[in-house]
C-alpha positions as a printed Julia matrix, in Angstrom:
108×3 Matrix{Float64}:
 38.14    1.5   -31.01
 35.5     2.0   -33.66
 36.19    3.33  -37.11
 36.92    7.03  -36.9
 38.79    6.69  -33.6
 35.79    6.83  -31.25
 35.03    4.16  -28.7
 32.12    1.85  -29.49
 29.24    2.21  -27.12
 27.24   -0.93  -26.4
 24.16   -1.52  -24.3
 24.12    0.29  -20.96
 25.6    -1.64  -18.04
 22.91   -3.41  -16.08
 24.18   -4.75  -12.74
 21.17   -7.08  -12.41
 22.25   -8.87  -15.59
 26.01   -8.69  -15.06
 27.62  -12.07  -15.57
 24.45  -13.58  -17.01
 25.15  -13.02  -20.69
 26.61  -16.48  -21.34
 23.45  -18.37  -20.45
 19.8   -17.39  -20.73
 17.92  -16.36  -17.63
 15.61  -18.98  -16.19
 11.94  -18.13  -15.83
 12.54  -18.11  -12.06
 15.3   -15.49  -12.47
 13.07  -13.41  -14.72
 10.19  -13.64  -12.24
 12.43  -12.52   -9.36
 13.59   -9.49  -11.32
 10.02   -8.72  -12.43
  8.96   -8.72   -8.77
 11.83   -6.34   -7.94
 10.69   -3.95  -10.69
  7.09   -4.21   -9.47
  8.17   -3.44   -5.91
  9.95   -0.33   -7.13
  7.46    1.0    -9.7
  3.99   -0.57   -9.47
  2.73    1.2    -6.33
  0.94   -1.96   -5.23
 -1.1    -2.14   -2.07
  0.65   -5.43   -1.22
  4.22   -6.71   -1.2
  5.17   -7.8    -4.74
  7.22  -10.66   -3.3
  4.13  -12.25   -1.74
  1.8   -11.99   -4.74
  0.71  -15.16   -6.47
  2.15  -15.22   -9.99
 -1.39  -15.19  -11.44
 -2.73  -12.42   -9.17
 -4.17   -9.43  -11.03
 -1.78   -6.51  -10.52
 -4.47   -3.94  -11.3
 -6.69   -5.42   -8.57
 -3.64   -5.29   -6.27
 -3.44   -1.53   -6.81
 -1.36   -0.89   -9.93
 -2.69    2.03  -11.98
 -2.29    2.43  -15.73
  0.24    5.19  -15.05
  2.23    2.88  -12.77
  2.13    0.18  -15.47
  4.0     2.56  -17.79
  6.65    3.02  -15.11
  6.81   -0.77  -14.71
  7.31   -1.16  -18.46
 10.13    1.38  -18.45
 11.7    -0.33  -15.43
 11.52   -3.7   -17.17
 13.06   -2.28  -20.35
 15.96   -0.89  -18.34
 16.44   -3.99  -16.21
 16.38   -6.51  -19.05
 17.71   -4.26  -21.84
 14.63   -4.97  -23.97
 11.99   -2.9   -25.73
  8.31   -3.79  -25.69
  6.89   -3.64  -29.22
  3.6    -1.83  -29.75
  1.61   -5.06  -30.04
  2.69   -6.02  -26.5
  1.55   -2.74  -24.96
 -1.71   -4.17  -23.67
 -3.26   -4.42  -20.25
 -3.12   -8.23  -20.38
  0.67   -8.3   -20.85
  1.1    -6.34  -17.6
 -1.76   -7.96  -15.67
  0.25  -10.43  -13.57
  3.75  -11.51  -12.64
  3.27  -14.59  -14.83
  2.14  -12.56  -17.87
  4.98  -10.06  -17.53
  7.56  -12.82  -17.02
  6.33  -14.66  -20.12
  6.51  -11.48  -22.2
 10.03  -10.7   -20.95
 11.16  -14.27  -21.66
  9.76  -13.99  -25.19
 11.58  -10.72  -25.81
 14.85  -12.04  -24.39
 14.64  -15.11  -26.63
 14.13  -13.0   -29.77
């Protein structure tokens, strides 16, 4: 119990990360979860699971509006927050770019 008698509230439970707090996620794990978020939020014209990691997501059909939904999905999935300087088209341009940004934020 926290001071004052109330329960302490931590980060929201994220079932995708459950059990993974003792060791950092591998880049492969991050990429798999990024692809899952893309499949759910990016509105791509192709299957996110089949995209090359360097493929341009905007060319594959992701709109700027969908990229905002992807960002929010990533923040919820990984319990991170993208700082203003990372809110650029290039950060969300490919699976590889997104995975690298997420890995950087998780390492911070």
